[in-house]
Amino acid sequence: MSAATCPSCGDRFDQDASWKKTCTPCWKLSKRAEHVELLELREEVRELRDAFAEVRAADLPPDMLARLIRLCHPDKHNGSEAATVATQWLLARREART
Ligand SMILES: [Zn+2]
């Protein structure tokens, strides 16, 4: 066991293990801060998941997507490039959904 100076508060403390870098009160404070941060991060993840679910719900309804794919198909537009690009984009959205 050796005496050490806590870098957080400047108090002297018994460093009875090399991994103990701060005094016990400062260690407890840092653990409490980590716990608070964890709770805040959990809340943030929950909010972001909810927001993401809302964005997905606002997506094109499947029946509307199928209708748009049929309407845009290049075969119905003399193979136009615009129809091809639009159809590819719609198909990619349908793919991403599954
Ligand atoms: Zn301390």
JSON list of C-alpha atoms and ligand atoms in Angstrom, two decimals:
[
{"chain": "A", "resi": 1, "resn": "MET", "atom": "CA", "xyz": [0.00, 0.00, 0.00]},
{"chain": "A", "resi": 2, "resn": "SER", "atom": "CA", "xyz": [1.31, 3.44, -0.86]},
{"chain": "A", "resi": 3, "resn": "ALA", "atom": "CA", "xyz": [0.08, 6.97, -0.40]},
{"chain": "A", "resi": 4, "resn": "ALA", "atom": "CA", "xyz": [-0.94, 8.76, -3.56]},
{"chain": "A", "resi": 5, "resn": "THR", "atom": "CA", "xyz": [-2.50, 12.08, -4.50]},
{"chain": "A", "resi": 6, "resn": "CYS", "atom": "CA", "xyz": [-5.92, 11.98, -6.12]},
{"chain": "A", "resi": 7, "resn": "PRO", "atom": "CA", "xyz": [-5.72, 13.84, -9.45]},
{"chain": "A", "resi": 8, "resn": "SER", "atom": "CA", "xyz": [-9.36, 14.88, -9.18]},
{"chain": "A", "resi": 9, "resn": "CYS", "atom": "CA", "xyz": [-9.51, 16.48, -5.73]},
{"chain": "A", "resi": 10, "resn": "GLY", "atom": "CA", "xyz": [-5.90, 16.61, -4.59]},
{"chain": "A", "resi": 11, "resn": "ASP", "atom": "CA", "xyz": [-6.55, 14.58, -1.43]},
{"chain": "A", "resi": 12, "resn": "ARG", "atom": "CA", "xyz": [-4.09, 11.97, -0.29]},
{"chain": "A", "resi": 13, "resn": "PHE", "atom": "CA", "xyz": [-5.35, 8.40, -0.37]},
{"chain": "A", "resi": 14, "resn": "ASP", "atom": "CA", "xyz": [-4.03, 4.89, 0.23]},
{"chain": "A", "resi": 15, "resn": "GLN", "atom": "CA", "xyz": [-3.37, 3.38, -3.17]},
{"chain": "A", "resi": 16, "resn": "ASP", "atom": "CA", "xyz": [-3.69, -0.29, -2.21]},
{"chain": "A", "resi": 17, "resn": "ALA", "atom": "CA", "xyz": [-3.95, -1.41, -5.83]},
{"chain": "A", "resi": 18, "resn": "SER", "atom": "CA", "xyz": [-2.21, 0.01, -8.89]},
{"chain": "A", "resi": 19, "resn": "TRP", "atom": "CA", "xyz": [-5.49, 0.35, -10.82]},
{"chain": "A", "resi": 20, "resn": "LYS", "atom": "CA", "xyz": [-6.86, 2.77, -8.20]},
{"chain": "A", "resi": 21, "resn": "LYS", "atom": "CA", "xyz": [-6.09, 6.12, -9.76]},
{"chain": "A", "resi": 22, "resn": "THR", "atom": "CA", "xyz": [-8.35, 8.33, -7.61]},
{"chain": "A", "resi": 23, "resn": "CYS", "atom": "CA", "xyz": [-9.57, 8.43, -4.01]},
{"chain": "A", "resi": 24, "resn": "THR", "atom": "CA", "xyz": [-12.71, 6.44, -3.19]},
{"chain": "A", "resi": 25, "resn": "PRO", "atom": "CA", "xyz": [-15.12, 9.45, -3.05]},
{"chain": "A", "resi": 26, "resn": "CYS", "atom": "CA", "xyz": [-13.90, 10.64, -6.49]},
{"chain": "A", "resi": 27, "resn": "TRP", "atom": "CA", "xyz": [-14.14, 7.10, -7.85]},
{"chain": "A", "resi": 28, "resn": "LYS", "atom": "CA", "xyz": [-17.75, 6.87, -6.60]},
{"chain": "A", "resi": 29, "resn": "LEU", "atom": "CA", "xyz": [-18.53, 10.26, -8.17]},
{"chain": "A", "resi": 30, "resn": "SER", "atom": "CA", "xyz": [-17.10, 9.16, -11.51]},
{"chain": "A", "resi": 31, "resn": "LYS", "atom": "CA", "xyz": [-19.10, 5.93, -11.39]},
{"chain": "A", "resi": 32, "resn": "ARG", "atom": "CA", "xyz": [-22.26, 7.89, -10.60]},
{"chain": "A", "resi": 33, "resn": "ALA", "atom": "CA", "xyz": [-21.51, 10.23, -13.53]},
{"chain": "A", "resi": 34, "resn": "GLU", "atom": "CA", "xyz": [-21.03, 7.19, -15.79]},
{"chain": "A", "resi": 35, "resn": "HIS", "atom": "CA", "xyz": [-24.35, 5.80, -14.59]},
{"chain": "A", "resi": 36, "resn": "VAL", "atom": "CA", "xyz": [-26.13, 9.09, -15.25]},
{"chain": "A", "resi": 37, "resn": "GLU", "atom": "CA", "xyz": [-24.53, 9.24, -18.71]},
{"chain": "A", "resi": 38, "resn": "LEU", "atom": "CA", "xyz": [-25.66, 5.67, -19.41]},
{"chain": "A", "resi": 39, "resn": "LEU", "atom": "CA", "xyz": [-29.24, 6.55, -18.45]},
{"chain": "A", "resi": 40, "resn": "GLU", "atom": "CA", "xyz": [-29.12, 9.64, -20.67]},
{"chain": "A", "resi": 41, "resn": "LEU", "atom": "CA", "xyz": [-27.76, 7.63, -23.58]},
{"chain": "A", "resi": 42, "resn": "ARG", "atom": "CA", "xyz": [-30.47, 4.99, -23.14]},
{"chain": "A", "resi": 43, "resn": "GLU", "atom": "CA", "xyz": [-33.10, 7.73, -23.27]},
{"chain": "A", "resi": 44, "resn": "GLU", "atom": "CA", "xyz": [-31.49, 9.23, -26.38]},
{"chain": "A", "resi": 45, "resn": "VAL", "atom": "CA", "xyz": [-31.41, 5.82, -28.11]},
{"chain": "A", "resi": 46, "resn": "ARG", "atom": "CA", "xyz": [-35.09, 5.34, -27.26]},
{"chain": "A", "resi": 47, "resn": "GLU", "atom": "CA", "xyz": [-35.96, 8.75, -28.74]},
{"chain": "A", "resi": 48, "resn": "LEU", "atom": "CA", "xyz": [-33.93, 8.11, -31.89]},
{"chain": "A", "resi": 49, "resn": "ARG", "atom": "CA", "xyz": [-35.56, 4.69, -32.35]},
{"chain": "A", "resi": 50, "resn": "ASP", "atom": "CA", "xyz": [-38.99, 6.28, -32.05]},
{"chain": "A", "resi": 51, "resn": "ALA", "atom": "CA", "xyz": [-38.04, 9.01, -34.54]},
{"chain": "A", "resi": 52, "resn": "PHE", "atom": "CA", "xyz": [-36.67, 6.39, -36.95]},
{"chain": "A", "resi": 53, "resn": "ALA", "atom": "CA", "xyz": [-39.86, 4.34, -36.67]},
{"chain": "A", "resi": 54, "resn": "GLU", "atom": "CA", "xyz": [-41.89, 7.46, -37.49]},
{"chain": "A", "resi": 55, "resn": "VAL", "atom": "CA", "xyz": [-39.76, 8.14, -40.58]},
{"chain": "A", "resi": 56, "resn": "ARG", "atom": "CA", "xyz": [-40.26, 4.55, -41.73]},
{"chain": "A", "resi": 57, "resn": "ALA", "atom": "CA", "xyz": [-44.00, 4.74, -41.11]},
{"chain": "A", "resi": 58, "resn": "ALA", "atom": "CA", "xyz": [-44.15, 7.88, -43.25]},
{"chain": "A", "resi": 59, "resn": "ASP", "atom": "CA", "xyz": [-42.65, 5.86, -46.10]},
{"chain": "A", "resi": 60, "resn": "LEU", "atom": "CA", "xyz": [-44.69, 5.03, -49.19]},
{"chain": "A", "resi": 61, "resn": "PRO", "atom": "CA", "xyz": [-47.45, 2.54, -48.38]},
{"chain": "A", "resi": 62, "resn": "PRO", "atom": "CA", "xyz": [-46.69, -0.82, -50.10]},
{"chain": "A", "resi": 63, "resn": "ASP", "atom": "CA", "xyz": [-49.75, -0.68, -52.38]},
{"chain": "A", "resi": 64, "resn": "MET", "atom": "CA", "xyz": [-48.80, 2.85, -53.53]},
{"chain": "A", "resi": 65, "resn": "LEU", "atom": "CA", "xyz": [-45.22, 1.73, -54.16]},
{"chain": "A", "resi": 66, "resn": "ALA", "atom": "CA", "xyz": [-46.43, -1.19, -56.31]},
{"chain": "A", "resi": 67, "resn": "ARG", "atom": "CA", "xyz": [-48.74, 1.18, -58.22]},
{"chain": "A", "resi": 68, "resn": "LEU", "atom": "CA", "xyz": [-45.90, 3.63, -58.89]},
{"chain": "A", "resi": 69, "resn": "ILE", "atom": "CA", "xyz": [-43.63, 0.82, -60.09]},
{"chain": "A", "resi": 70, "resn": "ARG", "atom": "CA", "xyz": [-46.31, -0.29, -62.57]},
{"chain": "A", "resi": 71, "resn": "LEU", "atom": "CA", "xyz": [-46.93, 3.29, -63.76]},
{"chain": "A", "resi": 72, "resn": "CYS", "atom": "CA", "xyz": [-43.23, 4.12, -64.18]},
{"chain": "A", "resi": 73, "resn": "HIS", "atom": "CA", "xyz": [-42.16, 0.93, -65.91]},
{"chain": "A", "resi": 74, "resn": "PRO", "atom": "CA", "xyz": [-39.92, 1.73, -68.92]},
{"chain": "A", "resi": 75, "resn": "ASP", "atom": "CA", "xyz": [-41.99, -0.61, -71.13]},
{"chain": "A", "resi": 76, "resn": "LYS", "atom": "CA", "xyz": [-44.86, 1.86, -70.80]},
{"chain": "A", "resi": 77, "resn": "HIS", "atom": "CA", "xyz": [-42.62, 4.80, -71.68]},
{"chain": "A", "resi": 78, "resn": "ASN", "atom": "CA", "xyz": [-40.78, 3.59, -74.77]},
{"chain": "A", "resi": 79, "resn": "GLY", "atom": "CA", "xyz": [-37.81, 2.58, -72.60]},
{"chain": "A", "resi": 80, "resn": "SER", "atom": "CA", "xyz": [-37.16, 6.17, -71.60]},
{"chain": "A", "resi": 81, "resn": "GLU", "atom": "CA", "xyz": [-34.18, 6.81, -69.38]},
{"chain": "A", "resi": 82, "resn": "ALA", "atom": "CA", "xyz": [-36.29, 8.81, -66.92]},
{"chain": "A", "resi": 83, "resn": "ALA", "atom": "CA", "xyz": [-38.68, 5.86, -66.53]},
{"chain": "A", "resi": 84, "resn": "THR", "atom": "CA", "xyz": [-35.76, 3.47, -66.08]},
{"chain": "A", "resi": 85, "resn": "VAL", "atom": "CA", "xyz": [-34.12, 5.64, -63.40]},
{"chain": "A", "resi": 86, "resn": "ALA", "atom": "CA", "xyz": [-37.43, 6.18, -61.57]},
{"chain": "A", "resi": 87, "resn": "THR", "atom": "CA", "xyz": [-38.27, 2.47, -61.69]},
{"chain": "A", "resi": 88, "resn": "GLN", "atom": "CA", "xyz": [-34.83, 1.49, -60.42]},
{"chain": "A", "resi": 89, "resn": "TRP", "atom": "CA", "xyz": [-35.22, 3.91, -57.53]},
{"chain": "A", "resi": 90, "resn": "LEU", "atom": "CA", "xyz": [-38.68, 2.56, -56.66]},
{"chain": "A", "resi": 91, "resn": "LEU", "atom": "CA", "xyz": [-37.44, -1.04, -56.88]},
{"chain": "A", "resi": 92, "resn": "ALA", "atom": "CA", "xyz": [-34.54, -0.19, -54.57]},
{"chain": "A", "resi": 93, "resn": "ARG", "atom": "CA", "xyz": [-37.02, 1.19, -52.04]},
{"chain": "A", "resi": 94, "resn": "ARG", "atom": "CA", "xyz": [-39.05, -1.99, -52.26]},
{"chain": "A", "resi": 95, "resn": "GLU", "atom": "CA", "xyz": [-35.85, -4.03, -51.79]},
{"chain": "A", "resi": 96, "resn": "ALA", "atom": "CA", "xyz": [-34.79, -1.97, -48.76]},
{"chain": "A", "resi": 97, "resn": "ARG", "atom": "CA", "xyz": [-38.14, -2.65, -47.15]},
{"chain": "A", "resi": 98, "resn": "THR", "atom": "CA", "xyz": [-37.80, -6.43, -47.14]},
{"chain": "B", "resi": 1, "resn": "ZN", "atom": "ZN", "xyz": [-10.38, 12.55, -4.98]}
]
